[in-house]
Amino acid sequence: MGFKSIAIDGPSGAGKSTLARRVAQAMGYLYVDTGAIYRTLGLAALRRGVSPEDSGRVVELLEQIRIDLRHGGDGLQHMYLDGEDVSAAIREPAVSHYASAVSAIPEVRAFLMEMQRDLARRQNVIMDGRDIGTVVLPDADVKIFLTATAEDRARRRYEELRERGNDVDFDTVLRDIIARDERDTRRAAAPLRQAEDAVAVDTTGNTLEESFRLLLDVARKGVGA
């Protein structure tokens, strides 16, 4: 019996990471946050003063740094940059633009894709991102497109950032969400789109618990659990 894979795609702020992590725990699957991998590269570019739009320099960075994905004793995914646990640092607002820009570079996506596919070959996984069902795991057993309105996603992101102590205002967060959507859907390399065989799950107006139950139900039915 082969391993099962569940692909969850969707726009920024849809709650993919939070919900996918909970569903993975409930089903006993390994959770893989692919966005964190790109954020780690984005953080490396930020720290080294490399423009994320300078594709040549970003590609060179791939040969100069070491990115590791590990799952700690807490069961959570931790990202390491040159041996340093940067799991918290990659969530800072300044890293978001860098992550979005570097992820649009075809050579970057090709380089990191094998890391993601290898994980799915070795265990049951729930993987979230923006092109998992369309590019990374096109043969996934279950494909889900998780979304919500831009305003709803901005509200959630705003509350999350405020809880972490970041001084942000809602309008700025909303503008960032809309700009991120524009970049992700228009980029040449693996743009954000719903796979033809994906189940659309809209969580607008839902509580976190309602969204979790909805997503868990779709995932379990998809793998026959």
mmCIF file of C-alpha atoms in Angstrom:
data_model
loop_
_atom_site.group_PDB
_atom_site.id
_atom_site.type_symbol
_atom_site.label_atom_id
_atom_site.label_comp_id
_atom_site.label_asym_id
_atom_site.label_seq_id
_atom_site.Cartn_x
_atom_site.Cartn_y
_atom_site.Cartn_z
ATOM 1 C CA MET A 1 0.000 0.000 0.000
ATOM 2 C CA GLY A 2 1.481 3.321 -1.079
ATOM 3 C CA PHE A 3 1.611 6.527 0.864
ATOM 4 C CA LYS A 4 -1.210 9.073 0.602
ATOM 5 C CA SER A 5 -0.756 12.730 -0.234
ATOM 6 C CA ILE A 6 -3.108 15.656 0.299
ATOM 7 C CA ALA A 7 -2.418 18.928 -1.516
ATOM 8 C CA ILE A 8 -3.851 22.179 -0.163
ATOM 9 C CA ASP A 9 -3.468 25.311 -2.279
ATOM 10 C CA GLY A 10 -4.861 28.793 -1.919
ATOM 11 C CA PRO A 11 -4.063 32.478 -1.624
ATOM 12 C CA SER A 12 -2.115 34.208 1.128
ATOM 13 C CA GLY A 13 -3.916 34.441 4.457
ATOM 14 C CA ALA A 14 -6.447 31.694 3.718
ATOM 15 C CA GLY A 15 -5.330 29.812 6.825
ATOM 16 C CA LYS A 16 -3.646 26.991 4.920
ATOM 17 C CA SER A 17 -0.783 26.491 7.371
ATOM 18 C CA THR A 18 -2.872 26.605 10.543
ATOM 19 C CA LEU A 19 -5.613 24.361 9.189
ATOM 20 C CA ALA A 20 -3.367 21.920 7.333
ATOM 21 C CA ARG A 21 -1.271 21.430 10.473
ATOM 22 C CA ARG A 22 -4.361 20.589 12.535
ATOM 23 C CA VAL A 23 -5.749 18.237 9.883
ATOM 24 C CA ALA A 24 -2.383 16.484 9.636
ATOM 25 C CA GLN A 25 -2.311 15.959 13.407
ATOM 26 C CA ALA A 26 -5.872 14.623 13.377
ATOM 27 C CA MET A 27 -5.080 12.162 10.566
ATOM 28 C CA GLY A 28 -1.576 11.182 11.663
ATOM 29 C CA TYR A 29 0.018 12.633 8.523
ATOM 30 C CA LEU A 30 3.245 14.600 8.188
ATOM 31 C CA TYR A 31 2.541 18.297 7.656
ATOM 32 C CA VAL A 32 4.754 20.119 5.151
ATOM 33 C CA ASP A 33 4.489 23.919 4.959
ATOM 34 C CA THR A 34 6.116 24.607 1.595
ATOM 35 C CA GLY A 35 5.683 28.356 1.976
ATOM 36 C CA ALA A 36 8.104 28.221 4.902
ATOM 37 C CA ILE A 37 10.793 26.879 2.583
ATOM 38 C CA TYR A 38 10.465 29.897 0.293
ATOM 39 C CA ARG A 39 10.291 32.208 3.287
ATOM 40 C CA THR A 40 13.604 30.805 4.486
ATOM 41 C CA LEU A 41 15.235 31.625 1.166
ATOM 42 C CA GLY A 42 13.592 35.048 1.286
ATOM 43 C CA LEU A 43 15.043 35.622 4.751
ATOM 44 C CA ALA A 44 18.497 34.650 3.466
ATOM 45 C CA ALA A 45 18.193 37.207 0.666
ATOM 46 C CA LEU A 46 17.003 39.878 3.094
ATOM 47 C CA ARG A 47 19.858 39.260 5.528
ATOM 48 C CA ARG A 48 22.471 39.290 2.777
ATOM 49 C CA GLY A 49 21.158 42.402 1.086
ATOM 50 C CA VAL A 50 20.176 40.564 -2.097
ATOM 51 C CA SER A 51 17.239 42.031 -4.000
ATOM 52 C CA PRO A 52 14.553 39.333 -4.362
ATOM 53 C CA GLU A 53 13.936 40.620 -7.897
ATOM 54 C CA ASP A 54 17.572 39.936 -8.853
ATOM 55 C CA SER A 55 17.005 36.363 -10.033
ATOM 56 C CA GLY A 56 20.679 35.762 -10.852
ATOM 57 C CA ARG A 57 21.857 36.609 -7.343
ATOM 58 C CA VAL A 58 18.989 34.687 -5.725
ATOM 59 C CA VAL A 59 19.862 31.562 -7.729
ATOM 60 C CA GLU A 60 23.508 31.975 -6.659
ATOM 61 C CA LEU A 61 22.308 32.075 -3.042
ATOM 62 C CA LEU A 62 20.963 28.533 -3.394
ATOM 63 C CA GLU A 63 24.538 27.288 -3.723
ATOM 64 C CA GLN A 64 25.787 29.384 -0.801
ATOM 65 C CA ILE A 65 23.253 28.558 1.910
ATOM 66 C CA ARG A 66 21.805 25.431 3.511
ATOM 67 C CA ILE A 67 18.073 25.098 4.045
ATOM 68 C CA ASP A 68 16.803 22.239 6.200
ATOM 69 C CA LEU A 69 13.289 21.191 7.136
ATOM 70 C CA ARG A 70 12.988 19.224 10.363
ATOM 71 C CA HIS A 71 10.158 18.141 12.606
ATOM 72 C CA GLY A 72 10.938 18.677 16.269
ATOM 73 C CA GLY A 73 9.807 16.982 19.423
ATOM 74 C CA ASP A 74 6.804 19.310 19.438
ATOM 75 C CA GLY A 75 5.660 17.676 16.193
ATOM 76 C CA LEU A 76 5.897 20.994 14.378
ATOM 77 C CA GLN A 77 7.898 21.840 11.297
ATOM 78 C CA HIS A 78 11.012 23.901 11.941
ATOM 79 C CA MET A 79 13.024 25.675 9.264
ATOM 80 C CA TYR A 80 16.789 25.964 9.564
ATOM 81 C CA LEU A 81 19.029 28.371 7.683
ATOM 82 C CA ASP A 82 22.698 27.418 7.873
ATOM 83 C CA GLY A 83 21.999 25.526 11.093
ATOM 84 C CA GLU A 84 19.959 28.302 12.759
ATOM 85 C CA ASP A 85 16.306 27.694 13.633
ATOM 86 C CA VAL A 86 14.581 30.570 11.820
ATOM 87 C CA SER A 87 10.997 29.329 12.242
ATOM 88 C CA ALA A 88 9.970 32.550 14.004
ATOM 89 C CA ALA A 89 12.118 34.945 11.960
ATOM 90 C CA ILE A 90 10.579 33.883 8.633
ATOM 91 C CA ARG A 91 7.134 34.989 9.847
ATOM 92 C CA GLU A 92 8.121 38.644 10.211
ATOM 93 C CA PRO A 93 6.181 40.951 7.836
ATOM 94 C CA ALA A 94 9.371 42.127 6.092
ATOM 95 C CA VAL A 95 10.015 38.592 4.840
ATOM 96 C CA SER A 96 6.665 38.234 3.027
ATOM 97 C CA HIS A 97 7.609 40.304 -0.023
ATOM 98 C CA TYR A 98 10.950 38.541 -0.312
ATOM 99 C CA ALA A 99 9.277 35.126 -0.129
ATOM 100 C CA SER A 100 6.741 36.008 -2.820
ATOM 101 C CA ALA A 101 9.398 37.418 -5.151
ATOM 102 C CA VAL A 102 11.911 34.571 -4.858
ATOM 103 C CA SER A 103 9.166 31.969 -5.287
ATOM 104 C CA ALA A 104 8.395 33.438 -8.716
ATOM 105 C CA ILE A 105 11.867 32.504 -10.016
ATOM 106 C CA PRO A 106 11.657 29.271 -12.085
ATOM 107 C CA GLU A 107 15.135 28.063 -11.090
ATOM 108 C CA VAL A 108 14.253 28.454 -7.414
ATOM 109 C CA ARG A 109 11.071 26.441 -7.756
ATOM 110 C CA ALA A 110 12.843 23.666 -9.656
ATOM 111 C CA PHE A 111 15.612 23.511 -7.042
ATOM 112 C CA LEU A 112 13.245 23.250 -4.078
ATOM 113 C CA MET A 113 10.600 21.050 -5.694
ATOM 114 C CA GLU A 114 12.594 17.849 -5.354
ATOM 115 C CA MET A 115 12.869 18.387 -1.588
ATOM 116 C CA GLN A 116 9.086 18.550 -1.399
ATOM 117 C CA ARG A 117 8.434 15.545 -3.651
ATOM 118 C CA ASP A 118 10.925 13.404 -1.764
ATOM 119 C CA LEU A 119 8.988 13.933 1.467
ATOM 120 C CA ALA A 120 5.774 12.742 -0.220
ATOM 121 C CA ARG A 121 7.491 9.611 -1.515
ATOM 122 C CA ARG A 122 8.520 8.538 1.979
ATOM 123 C CA GLN A 123 5.392 9.098 4.097
ATOM 124 C CA ASN A 124 1.760 10.208 4.210
ATOM 125 C CA VAL A 125 1.801 13.973 3.831
ATOM 126 C CA ILE A 126 -0.409 17.028 3.848
ATOM 127 C CA MET A 127 1.381 19.711 1.892
ATOM 128 C CA ASP A 128 0.206 23.268 1.468
ATOM 129 C CA GLY A 129 1.299 26.049 -0.829
ATOM 130 C CA ARG A 130 0.229 27.706 -4.058
ATOM 131 C CA ASP A 131 1.079 25.125 -6.712
ATOM 132 C CA ILE A 132 1.043 21.812 -4.842
ATOM 133 C CA GLY A 133 -1.890 20.241 -6.655
ATOM 134 C CA THR A 134 -0.998 21.749 -10.024
ATOM 135 C CA VAL A 135 2.794 21.324 -10.124
ATOM 136 C CA VAL A 136 4.500 19.804 -7.084
ATOM 137 C CA LEU A 137 2.131 16.860 -6.475
ATOM 138 C CA PRO A 138 -0.096 16.697 -9.579
ATOM 139 C CA ASP A 139 -1.042 13.103 -8.691
ATOM 140 C CA ALA A 140 -2.024 13.849 -5.085
ATOM 141 C CA ASP A 141 -4.835 11.657 -3.750
ATOM 142 C CA VAL A 142 -6.757 14.715 -2.570
ATOM 143 C CA LYS A 143 -6.525 18.280 -3.848
ATOM 144 C CA ILE A 144 -8.138 21.152 -1.986
ATOM 145 C CA PHE A 145 -8.281 24.827 -2.947
ATOM 146 C CA LEU A 146 -8.732 26.793 0.267
ATOM 147 C CA THR A 147 -9.838 30.392 -0.051
ATOM 148 C CA ALA A 148 -11.747 33.307 1.495
ATOM 149 C CA THR A 149 -12.400 36.922 0.525
ATOM 150 C CA ALA A 150 -9.432 39.314 0.606
ATOM 151 C CA GLU A 151 -11.071 41.263 3.439
ATOM 152 C CA ASP A 152 -11.612 38.140 5.512
ATOM 153 C CA ARG A 153 -8.031 36.976 4.954
ATOM 154 C CA ALA A 154 -6.682 40.428 5.802
ATOM 155 C CA ARG A 155 -8.665 40.497 9.040
ATOM 156 C CA ARG A 156 -7.218 37.168 10.114
ATOM 157 C CA ARG A 157 -3.672 38.174 9.201
ATOM 158 C CA TYR A 158 -4.091 41.530 10.987
ATOM 159 C CA GLU A 159 -5.248 39.834 14.186
ATOM 160 C CA GLU A 160 -2.422 37.297 13.977
ATOM 161 C CA LEU A 161 0.230 40.003 13.545
ATOM 162 C CA ARG A 162 -1.201 42.103 16.382
ATOM 163 C CA GLU A 163 -1.141 39.082 18.693
ATOM 164 C CA ARG A 164 2.569 38.696 17.902
ATOM 165 C CA GLY A 165 3.158 42.300 18.912
ATOM 166 C CA ASN A 166 3.563 43.763 15.417
ATOM 167 C CA ASP A 167 2.406 47.362 15.030
ATOM 168 C CA VAL A 168 0.299 47.156 11.851
ATOM 169 C CA ASP A 169 -2.909 48.704 10.559
ATOM 170 C CA PHE A 170 -5.676 46.851 8.756
ATOM 171 C CA ASP A 171 -5.582 48.848 5.509
ATOM 172 C CA THR A 172 -1.881 48.122 5.045
ATOM 173 C CA VAL A 173 -2.432 44.399 5.635
ATOM 174 C CA LEU A 174 -5.319 44.385 3.142
ATOM 175 C CA ARG A 175 -3.218 46.133 0.492
ATOM 176 C CA ASP A 176 -0.431 43.605 1.048
ATOM 177 C CA ILE A 177 -2.874 40.696 0.666
ATOM 178 C CA ILE A 178 -4.273 42.094 -2.591
ATOM 179 C CA ALA A 179 -0.763 42.787 -3.937
ATOM 180 C CA ARG A 180 0.343 39.261 -3.003
ATOM 181 C CA ASP A 181 -2.676 37.788 -4.817
ATOM 182 C CA GLU A 182 -1.747 39.797 -7.907
ATOM 183 C CA ARG A 183 1.861 38.586 -7.870
ATOM 184 C CA ASP A 184 0.977 34.963 -7.162
ATOM 185 C CA THR A 185 -1.681 34.658 -9.870
ATOM 186 C CA ARG A 186 0.277 36.504 -12.562
ATOM 187 C CA ARG A 187 3.753 35.057 -12.079
ATOM 188 C CA ALA A 188 5.174 33.070 -14.986
ATOM 189 C CA ALA A 189 6.413 30.160 -12.874
ATOM 190 C CA ALA A 190 3.625 27.973 -11.464
ATOM 191 C CA PRO A 191 1.012 30.683 -10.865
ATOM 192 C CA LEU A 192 -1.623 30.261 -8.181
ATOM 193 C CA ARG A 193 -4.690 28.577 -9.636
ATOM 194 C CA GLN A 194 -7.174 25.919 -8.669
ATOM 195 C CA ALA A 195 -6.426 22.469 -10.072
ATOM 196 C CA GLU A 196 -9.243 21.142 -12.237
ATOM 197 C CA ASP A 197 -9.809 18.199 -9.897
ATOM 198 C CA ALA A 198 -9.494 20.181 -6.655
ATOM 199 C CA VAL A 199 -12.314 20.619 -4.160
ATOM 200 C CA ALA A 200 -12.949 24.318 -3.480
ATOM 201 C CA VAL A 201 -13.341 25.161 0.216
ATOM 202 C CA ASP A 202 -14.365 28.752 0.999
ATOM 203 C CA THR A 203 -13.970 29.655 4.685
ATOM 204 C CA THR A 204 -15.236 33.247 4.522
ATOM 205 C CA GLY A 205 -17.016 34.064 7.773
ATOM 206 C CA ASN A 206 -16.126 30.738 9.401
ATOM 207 C CA THR A 207 -14.574 30.343 12.799
ATOM 208 C CA LEU A 208 -11.280 28.463 12.927
ATOM 209 C CA GLU A 209 -13.069 25.409 14.327
ATOM 210 C CA GLU A 210 -15.701 25.458 11.572
ATOM 211 C CA SER A 211 -13.005 25.701 8.895
ATOM 212 C CA PHE A 212 -11.029 22.872 10.500
ATOM 213 C CA ARG A 213 -14.031 20.525 10.624
ATOM 214 C CA LEU A 214 -14.902 21.317 7.013
ATOM 215 C CA LEU A 215 -11.360 20.711 5.783
ATOM 216 C CA LEU A 216 -10.936 17.525 7.833
ATOM 217 C CA ASP A 217 -14.154 16.115 6.411
ATOM 218 C CA VAL A 218 -13.063 16.787 2.810
ATOM 219 C CA ALA A 219 -9.601 15.301 3.450
ATOM 220 C CA ARG A 220 -10.883 12.143 5.132
ATOM 221 C CA LYS A 221 -13.468 11.480 2.457
ATOM 222 C CA GLY A 222 -10.843 12.035 -0.223
ATOM 223 C CA VAL A 223 -8.497 9.327 1.082
ATOM 224 C CA GLY A 224 -11.314 7.029 2.148
ATOM 225 C CA ALA A 225 -10.544 7.351 5.843
#
